[in-house]
Tab-separated table of C-alpha atoms in Angstrom:
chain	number	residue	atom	x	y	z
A	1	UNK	CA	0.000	0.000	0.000
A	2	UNK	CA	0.933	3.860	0.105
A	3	UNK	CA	1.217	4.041	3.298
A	4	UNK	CA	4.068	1.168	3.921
A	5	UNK	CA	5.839	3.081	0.293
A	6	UNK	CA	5.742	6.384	2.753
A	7	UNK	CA	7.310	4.428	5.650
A	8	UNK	CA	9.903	3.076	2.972
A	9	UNK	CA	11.064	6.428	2.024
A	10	UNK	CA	11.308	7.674	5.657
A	11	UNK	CA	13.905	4.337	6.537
A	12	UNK	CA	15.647	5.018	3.300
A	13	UNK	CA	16.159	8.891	4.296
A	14	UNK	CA	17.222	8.132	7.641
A	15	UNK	CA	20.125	5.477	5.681
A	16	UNK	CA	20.914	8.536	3.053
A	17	UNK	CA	21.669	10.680	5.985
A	18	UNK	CA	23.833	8.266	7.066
A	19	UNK	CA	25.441	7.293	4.836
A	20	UNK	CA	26.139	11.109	2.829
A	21	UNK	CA	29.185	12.296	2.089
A	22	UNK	CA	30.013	15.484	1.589
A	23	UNK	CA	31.190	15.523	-2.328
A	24	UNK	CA	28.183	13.109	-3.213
A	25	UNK	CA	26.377	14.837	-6.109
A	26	UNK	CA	22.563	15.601	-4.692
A	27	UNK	CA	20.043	12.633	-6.263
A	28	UNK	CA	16.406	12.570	-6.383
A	29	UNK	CA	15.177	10.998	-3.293
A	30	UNK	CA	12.050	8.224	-2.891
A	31	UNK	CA	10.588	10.936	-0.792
A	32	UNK	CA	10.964	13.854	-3.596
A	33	UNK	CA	9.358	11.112	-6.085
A	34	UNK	CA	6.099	10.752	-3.603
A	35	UNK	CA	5.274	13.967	-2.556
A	36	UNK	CA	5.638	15.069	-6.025
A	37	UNK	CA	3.110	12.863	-7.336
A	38	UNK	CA	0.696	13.145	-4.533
A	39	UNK	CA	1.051	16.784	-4.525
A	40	UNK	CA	-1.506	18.141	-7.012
A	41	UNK	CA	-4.367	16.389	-5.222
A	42	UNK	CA	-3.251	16.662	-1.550
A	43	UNK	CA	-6.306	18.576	-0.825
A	44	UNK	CA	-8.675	15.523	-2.227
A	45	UNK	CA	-6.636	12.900	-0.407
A	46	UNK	CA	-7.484	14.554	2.841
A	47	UNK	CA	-10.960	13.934	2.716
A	48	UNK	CA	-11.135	10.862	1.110
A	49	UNK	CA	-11.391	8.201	3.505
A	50	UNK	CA	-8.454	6.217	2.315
A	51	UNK	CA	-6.212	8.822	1.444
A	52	UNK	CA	-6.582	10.646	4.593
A	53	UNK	CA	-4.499	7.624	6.142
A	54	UNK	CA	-1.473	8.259	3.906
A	55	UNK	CA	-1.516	11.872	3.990
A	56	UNK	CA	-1.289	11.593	7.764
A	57	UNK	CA	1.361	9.051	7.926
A	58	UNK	CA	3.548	11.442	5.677
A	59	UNK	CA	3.114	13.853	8.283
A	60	UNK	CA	3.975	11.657	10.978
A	61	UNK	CA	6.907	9.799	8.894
A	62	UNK	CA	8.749	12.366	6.689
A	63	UNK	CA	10.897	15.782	7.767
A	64	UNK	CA	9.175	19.065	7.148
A	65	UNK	CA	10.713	19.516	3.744
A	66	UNK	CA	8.491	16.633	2.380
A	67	UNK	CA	5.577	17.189	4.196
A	68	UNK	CA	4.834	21.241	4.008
A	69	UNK	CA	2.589	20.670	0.702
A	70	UNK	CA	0.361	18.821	3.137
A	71	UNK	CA	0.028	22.476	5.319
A	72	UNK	CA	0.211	24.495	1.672
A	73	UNK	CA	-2.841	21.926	0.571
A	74	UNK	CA	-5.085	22.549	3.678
A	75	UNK	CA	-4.406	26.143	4.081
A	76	UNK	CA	-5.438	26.893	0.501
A	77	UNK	CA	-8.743	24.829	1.306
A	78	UNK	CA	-8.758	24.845	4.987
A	79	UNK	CA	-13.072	25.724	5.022
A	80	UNK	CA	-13.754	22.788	3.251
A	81	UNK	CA	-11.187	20.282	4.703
A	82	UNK	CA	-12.003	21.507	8.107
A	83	UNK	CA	-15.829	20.462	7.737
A	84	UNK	CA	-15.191	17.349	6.447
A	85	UNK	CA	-15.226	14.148	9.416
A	86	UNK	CA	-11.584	13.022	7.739
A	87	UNK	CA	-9.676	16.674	7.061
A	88	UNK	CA	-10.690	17.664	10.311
A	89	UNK	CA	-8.350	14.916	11.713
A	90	UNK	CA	-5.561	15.527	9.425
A	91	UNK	CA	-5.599	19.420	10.183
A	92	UNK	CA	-5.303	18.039	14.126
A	93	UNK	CA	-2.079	16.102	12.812
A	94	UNK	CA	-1.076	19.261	11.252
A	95	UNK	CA	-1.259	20.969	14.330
A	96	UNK	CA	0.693	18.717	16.605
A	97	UNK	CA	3.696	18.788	14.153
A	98	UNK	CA	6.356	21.374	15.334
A	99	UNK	CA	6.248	25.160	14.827
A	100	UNK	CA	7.221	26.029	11.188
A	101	UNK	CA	5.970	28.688	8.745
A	102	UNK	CA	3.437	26.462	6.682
A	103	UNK	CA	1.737	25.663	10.421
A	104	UNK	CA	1.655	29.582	11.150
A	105	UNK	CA	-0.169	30.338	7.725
A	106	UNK	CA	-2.536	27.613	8.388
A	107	UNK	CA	-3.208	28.280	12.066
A	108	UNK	CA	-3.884	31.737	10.704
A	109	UNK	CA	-6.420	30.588	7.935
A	110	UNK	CA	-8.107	28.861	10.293
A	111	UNK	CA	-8.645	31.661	13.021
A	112	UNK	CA	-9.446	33.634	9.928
A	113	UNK	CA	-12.823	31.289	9.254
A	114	UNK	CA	-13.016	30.094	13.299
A	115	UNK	CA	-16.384	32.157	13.664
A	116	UNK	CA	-17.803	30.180	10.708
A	117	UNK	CA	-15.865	26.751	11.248
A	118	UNK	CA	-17.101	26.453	15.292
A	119	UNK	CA	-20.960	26.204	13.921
A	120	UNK	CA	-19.933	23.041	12.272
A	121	UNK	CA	-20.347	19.511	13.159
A	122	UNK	CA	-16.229	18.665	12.450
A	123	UNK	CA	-15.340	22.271	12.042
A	124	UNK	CA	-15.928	23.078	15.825
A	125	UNK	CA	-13.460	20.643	16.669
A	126	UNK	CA	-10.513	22.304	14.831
A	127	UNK	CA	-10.842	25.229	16.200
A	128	UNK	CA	-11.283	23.460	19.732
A	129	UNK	CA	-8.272	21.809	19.108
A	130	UNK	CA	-6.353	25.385	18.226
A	131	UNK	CA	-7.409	26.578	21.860
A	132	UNK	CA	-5.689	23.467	23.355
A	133	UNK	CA	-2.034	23.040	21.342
A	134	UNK	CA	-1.490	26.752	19.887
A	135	UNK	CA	-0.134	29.626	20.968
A	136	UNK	CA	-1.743	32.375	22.969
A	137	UNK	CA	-1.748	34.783	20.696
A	138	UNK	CA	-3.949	32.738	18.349
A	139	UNK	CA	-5.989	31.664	21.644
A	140	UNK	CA	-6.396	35.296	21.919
A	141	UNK	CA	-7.433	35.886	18.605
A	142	UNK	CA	-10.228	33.535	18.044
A	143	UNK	CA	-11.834	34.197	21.939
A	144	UNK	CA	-11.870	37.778	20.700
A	145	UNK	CA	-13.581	36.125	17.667
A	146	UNK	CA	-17.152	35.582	19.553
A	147	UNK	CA	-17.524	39.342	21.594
A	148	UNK	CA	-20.599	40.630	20.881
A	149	UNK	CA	-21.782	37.023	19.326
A	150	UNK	CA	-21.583	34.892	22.706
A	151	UNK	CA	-25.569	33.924	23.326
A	152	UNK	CA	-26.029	33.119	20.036
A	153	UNK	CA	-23.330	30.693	19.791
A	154	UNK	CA	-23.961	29.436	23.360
A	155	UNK	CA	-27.386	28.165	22.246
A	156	UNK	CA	-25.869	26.595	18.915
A	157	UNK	CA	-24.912	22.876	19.445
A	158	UNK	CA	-21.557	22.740	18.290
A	159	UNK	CA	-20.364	26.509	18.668
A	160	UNK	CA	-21.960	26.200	22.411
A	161	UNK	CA	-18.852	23.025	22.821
A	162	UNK	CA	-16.231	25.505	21.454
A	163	UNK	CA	-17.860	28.592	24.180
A	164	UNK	CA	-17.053	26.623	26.959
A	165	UNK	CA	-13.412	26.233	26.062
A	166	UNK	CA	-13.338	29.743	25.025
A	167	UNK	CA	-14.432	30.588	28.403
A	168	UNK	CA	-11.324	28.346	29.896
A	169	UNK	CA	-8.693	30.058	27.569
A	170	UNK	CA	-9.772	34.004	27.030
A	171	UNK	CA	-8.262	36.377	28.882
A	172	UNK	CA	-9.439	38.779	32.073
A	173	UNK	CA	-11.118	41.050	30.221
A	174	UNK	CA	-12.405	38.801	27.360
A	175	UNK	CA	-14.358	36.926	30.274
A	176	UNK	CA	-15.142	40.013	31.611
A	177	UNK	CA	-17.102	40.621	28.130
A	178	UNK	CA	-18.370	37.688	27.697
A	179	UNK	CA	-19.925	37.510	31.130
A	180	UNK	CA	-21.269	40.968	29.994
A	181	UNK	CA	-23.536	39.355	27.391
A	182	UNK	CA	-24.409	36.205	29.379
A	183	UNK	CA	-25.809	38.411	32.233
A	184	UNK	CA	-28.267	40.086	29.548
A	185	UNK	CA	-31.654	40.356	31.600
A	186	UNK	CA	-33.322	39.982	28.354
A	187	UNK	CA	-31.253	36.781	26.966
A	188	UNK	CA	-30.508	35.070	30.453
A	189	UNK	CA	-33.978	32.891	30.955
A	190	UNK	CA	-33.485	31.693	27.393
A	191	UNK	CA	-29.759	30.583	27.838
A	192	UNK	CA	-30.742	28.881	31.247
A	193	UNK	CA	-33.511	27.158	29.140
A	194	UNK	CA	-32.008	25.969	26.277
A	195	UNK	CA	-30.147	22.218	26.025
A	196	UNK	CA	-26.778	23.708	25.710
A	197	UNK	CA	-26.934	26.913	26.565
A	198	UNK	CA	-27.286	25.959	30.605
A	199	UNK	CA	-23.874	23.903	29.756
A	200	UNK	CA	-22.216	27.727	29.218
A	201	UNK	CA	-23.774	28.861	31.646
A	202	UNK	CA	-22.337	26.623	34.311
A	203	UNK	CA	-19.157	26.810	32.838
A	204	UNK	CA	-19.374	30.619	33.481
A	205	UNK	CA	-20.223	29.946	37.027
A	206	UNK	CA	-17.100	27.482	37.417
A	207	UNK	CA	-14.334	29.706	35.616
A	208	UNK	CA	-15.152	33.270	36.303
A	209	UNK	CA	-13.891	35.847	39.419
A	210	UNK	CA	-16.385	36.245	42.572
A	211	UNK	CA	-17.526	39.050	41.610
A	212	UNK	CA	-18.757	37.705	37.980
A	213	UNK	CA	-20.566	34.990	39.427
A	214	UNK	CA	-22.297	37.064	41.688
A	215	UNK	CA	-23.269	38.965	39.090
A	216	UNK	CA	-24.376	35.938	36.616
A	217	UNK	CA	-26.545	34.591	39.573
A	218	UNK	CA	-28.086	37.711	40.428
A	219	UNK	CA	-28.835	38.213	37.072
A	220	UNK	CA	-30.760	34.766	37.465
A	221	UNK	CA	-32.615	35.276	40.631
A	222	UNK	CA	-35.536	36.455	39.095
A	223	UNK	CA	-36.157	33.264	37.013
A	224	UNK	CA	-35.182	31.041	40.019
A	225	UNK	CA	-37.653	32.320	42.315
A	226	UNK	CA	-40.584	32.997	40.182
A	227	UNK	CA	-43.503	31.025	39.391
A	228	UNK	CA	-43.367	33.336	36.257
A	229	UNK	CA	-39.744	31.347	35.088
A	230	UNK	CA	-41.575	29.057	33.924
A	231	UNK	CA	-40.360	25.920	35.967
A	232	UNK	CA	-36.810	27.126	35.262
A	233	UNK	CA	-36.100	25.318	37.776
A	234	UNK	CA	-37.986	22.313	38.132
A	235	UNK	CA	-36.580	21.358	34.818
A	236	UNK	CA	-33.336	19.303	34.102
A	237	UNK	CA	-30.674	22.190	32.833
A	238	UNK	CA	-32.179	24.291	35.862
A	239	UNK	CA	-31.300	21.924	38.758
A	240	UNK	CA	-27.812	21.749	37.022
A	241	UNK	CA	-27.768	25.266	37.593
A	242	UNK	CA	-28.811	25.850	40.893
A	243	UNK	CA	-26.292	22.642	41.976
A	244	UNK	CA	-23.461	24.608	40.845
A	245	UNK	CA	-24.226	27.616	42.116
A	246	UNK	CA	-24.203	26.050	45.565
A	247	UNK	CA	-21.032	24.315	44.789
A	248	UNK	CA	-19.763	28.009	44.068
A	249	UNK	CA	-21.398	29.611	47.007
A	250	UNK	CA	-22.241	26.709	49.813
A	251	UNK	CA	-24.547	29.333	51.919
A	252	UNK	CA	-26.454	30.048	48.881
A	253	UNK	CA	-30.125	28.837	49.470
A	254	UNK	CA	-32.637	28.730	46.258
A	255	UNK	CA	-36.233	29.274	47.329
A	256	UNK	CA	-39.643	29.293	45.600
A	257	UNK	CA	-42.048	32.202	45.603
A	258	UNK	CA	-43.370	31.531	49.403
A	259	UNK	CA	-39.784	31.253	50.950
A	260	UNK	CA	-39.459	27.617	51.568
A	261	UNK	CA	-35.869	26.066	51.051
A	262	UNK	CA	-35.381	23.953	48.131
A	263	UNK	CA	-31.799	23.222	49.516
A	264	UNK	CA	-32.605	22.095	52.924
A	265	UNK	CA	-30.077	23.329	55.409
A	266	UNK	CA	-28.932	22.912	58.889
A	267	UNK	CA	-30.661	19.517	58.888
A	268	UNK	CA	-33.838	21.069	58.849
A	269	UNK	CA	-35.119	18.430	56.027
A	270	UNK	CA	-35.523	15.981	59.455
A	271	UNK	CA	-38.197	18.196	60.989
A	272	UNK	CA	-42.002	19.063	60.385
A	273	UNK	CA	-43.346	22.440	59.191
A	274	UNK	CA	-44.373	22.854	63.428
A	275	UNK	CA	-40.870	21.485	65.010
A	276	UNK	CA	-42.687	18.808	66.389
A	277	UNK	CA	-39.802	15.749	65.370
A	278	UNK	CA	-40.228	13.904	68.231
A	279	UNK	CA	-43.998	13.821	68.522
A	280	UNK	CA	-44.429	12.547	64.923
A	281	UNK	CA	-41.595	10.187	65.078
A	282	UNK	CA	-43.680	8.513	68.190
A	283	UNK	CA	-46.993	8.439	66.398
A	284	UNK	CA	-45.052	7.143	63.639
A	285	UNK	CA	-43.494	4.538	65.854
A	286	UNK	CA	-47.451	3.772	67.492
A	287	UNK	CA	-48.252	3.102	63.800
A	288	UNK	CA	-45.485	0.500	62.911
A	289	UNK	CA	-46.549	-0.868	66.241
A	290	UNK	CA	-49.678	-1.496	65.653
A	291	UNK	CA	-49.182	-2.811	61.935
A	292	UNK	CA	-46.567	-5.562	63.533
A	293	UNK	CA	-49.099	-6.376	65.880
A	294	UNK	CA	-51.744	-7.116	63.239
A	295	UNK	CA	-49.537	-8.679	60.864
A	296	UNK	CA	-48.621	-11.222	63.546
A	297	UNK	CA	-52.014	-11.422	65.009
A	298	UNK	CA	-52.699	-12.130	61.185
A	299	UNK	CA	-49.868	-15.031	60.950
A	300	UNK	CA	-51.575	-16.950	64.176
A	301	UNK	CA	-54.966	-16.490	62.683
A	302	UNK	CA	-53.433	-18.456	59.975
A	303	UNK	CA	-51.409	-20.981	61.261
A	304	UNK	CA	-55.026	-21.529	63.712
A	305	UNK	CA	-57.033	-22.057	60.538
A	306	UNK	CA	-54.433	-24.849	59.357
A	307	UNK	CA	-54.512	-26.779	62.173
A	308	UNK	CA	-57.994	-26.978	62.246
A	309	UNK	CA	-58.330	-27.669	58.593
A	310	UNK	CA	-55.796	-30.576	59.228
A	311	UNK	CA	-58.357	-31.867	61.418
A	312	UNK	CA	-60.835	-31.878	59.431
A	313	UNK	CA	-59.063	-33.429	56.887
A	314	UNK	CA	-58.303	-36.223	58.995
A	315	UNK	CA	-61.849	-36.853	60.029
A	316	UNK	CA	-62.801	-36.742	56.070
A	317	UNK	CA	-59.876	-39.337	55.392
A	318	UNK	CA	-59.477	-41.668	58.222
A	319	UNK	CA	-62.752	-43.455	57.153
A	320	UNK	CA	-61.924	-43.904	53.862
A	321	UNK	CA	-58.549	-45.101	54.316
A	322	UNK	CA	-59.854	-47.981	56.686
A	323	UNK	CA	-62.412	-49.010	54.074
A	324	UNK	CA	-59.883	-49.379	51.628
A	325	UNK	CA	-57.389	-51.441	54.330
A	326	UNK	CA	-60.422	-53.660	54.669
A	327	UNK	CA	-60.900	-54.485	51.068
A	328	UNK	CA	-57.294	-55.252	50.390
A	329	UNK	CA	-57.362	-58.191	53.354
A	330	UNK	CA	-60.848	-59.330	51.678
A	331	UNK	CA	-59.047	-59.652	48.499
A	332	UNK	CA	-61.923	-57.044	47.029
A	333	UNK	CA	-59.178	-54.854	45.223
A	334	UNK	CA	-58.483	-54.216	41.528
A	335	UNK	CA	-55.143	-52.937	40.957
């Protein structure tokens, strides 16, 4: 196959290295031969879903000097490589290779199209994947991407993914921004809501300063305590919610419109609305008392009744069984 030729040419450059001397006259190579024939259509191979395989083993096989047309390829098409389930891989393998100037001009490209490429099924995992290995400068670049765009992408399902991580990696005062537009009174009930958008939400509770939290919860209050939030938070994303902000602030205590606790505290969740513990845990003892007593009342009843059925069955059988005693001595009996 093409991938085991690629592995050849790497072993046989490692033995021409070797083995060079230094008034040798310069030869074409195995490795010139191969990238020069798979260069016109490096682009094609990287979304095919055979040839991905060999343009990522040249990567991980040959020096830079082969493998750059690879970076040249994907940089020239990087929005449709990116979106496709097999060039979003080989743009990862891209990535992990060692700084050079083909990996700048692509990591470029792709901050470039990162507002575009994060609302994509594969897309938003390139530019995930440029948060985690690149540098911060490019970090920087895409988080500043999103400001002013934040609550529609955190309601998106694949741009909400990329939000969180955004939220992990910008700096100070990008968070500071983007906590900005999460607080919006007018956006908040729909982000706590939505199916990912409560995901962002408790990421922005976990990563930001005190003081942002406090003001992303107080921001929610309203839609906590209401009957008019609409269940906010009776429903699944909602108790998410409210269980990290009491991981964030421990003497934080949700309630519903008439003041009772949802988060019982203090141990109060063992008492009655009067105090009266010890009262109801007697009656409730008297009760369990007096079922015992009438299951077991309920067991002699029983065994009573089949004692006295066994007696009657013996009076119903005795006489029968002596009959047929008799016959068998009187030689009456058919077998």
């Amino acid at each position: 196959s093409v991938q085991k030729v690629v592995e050849l040419c790497a072993i046989d450059e490692k033995e021409s290295a070797a083995n060079a001397k230094p008034d040798d006259r310069p030869q074409e190579t195995a490795s010139e031969i191969l990238t020069r024939s798979l260069a016109p259509a490096a682009a094609r191979l990287c979304i095919d879903s055979h040839g991905n395989h060999v343009i990522q083993r040249i990567l991980l096989k040959l020096p830079y000097q082969y493998s750059h047309f690879v970076f040249d390829a994907v940089a020239n098409s990087v929005g449709d490589v990116a979106r496709h389930r097999h060039g979003c891989c080989v743009i990862q393998r891209c990535l992990d290779s060692p700084p050079s100037a083909a990996r700048s001009n692509l990591v470029h490209r792709i901050v470039e199209k990162s507002l575009e490429l994060m609302q994509d099924a594969y897309g938003n995992y390139v530019v995930q994947y440029v948060l985690d290995v690149c540098s911060d400068d490019d970090v920087h670049a895409v988080c500043e991407s999103v400001v002013g765009k934040v609550t529609l992408l955190a309601i998106q399902k694949f741009s909400s993914n990329v939000m969180e991580k955004c939220l992990e990696r910008c700096t100070d005062k990008v968070r500071e921004m983007y906590l900005s537009e999460l607080s919006d009174s007018e956006r908040i009930r729909e982000l706590m809501m939505d199916p990912f958008g409560n995901y962002v939400i408790q990421r922005a509770l976990a990563v930001s300063t005190h003081a942002q939290a406090v003001q992303l919860v107080e921001a929610m209050k309203p839609h906590l305590f209401s009957a008019s939030g609409g269940g906010i938070k009776n429903t699944a994303g909602g108790r998410r919610i409210i269980a990290k902000i009491s991981k964030r602030f421990p003497n934080f205590n949700v309630g519903d419109e008439t003041g009772e606790a949802l988060v019982p505290k203090n141990g109060n969740h063992k008492k009655s609305g009067n105090g009266n513990s010890s009262n109801n845990s007697r009656h409730d003892n008297g009760m369990l008392g007096e079922q015992s007593q009438g299951r077991y009342n309920h067991r002699r009843g029983q065994g009573k009744f089949v004692e006295e059925f066994s007696d009657q069955q013996k009076r119903h059988t005795q006489p029968r069984f002596d009959a047929f005693a008799k016959d068998v001595k009187s030689d009456n009996y058919i077998g």
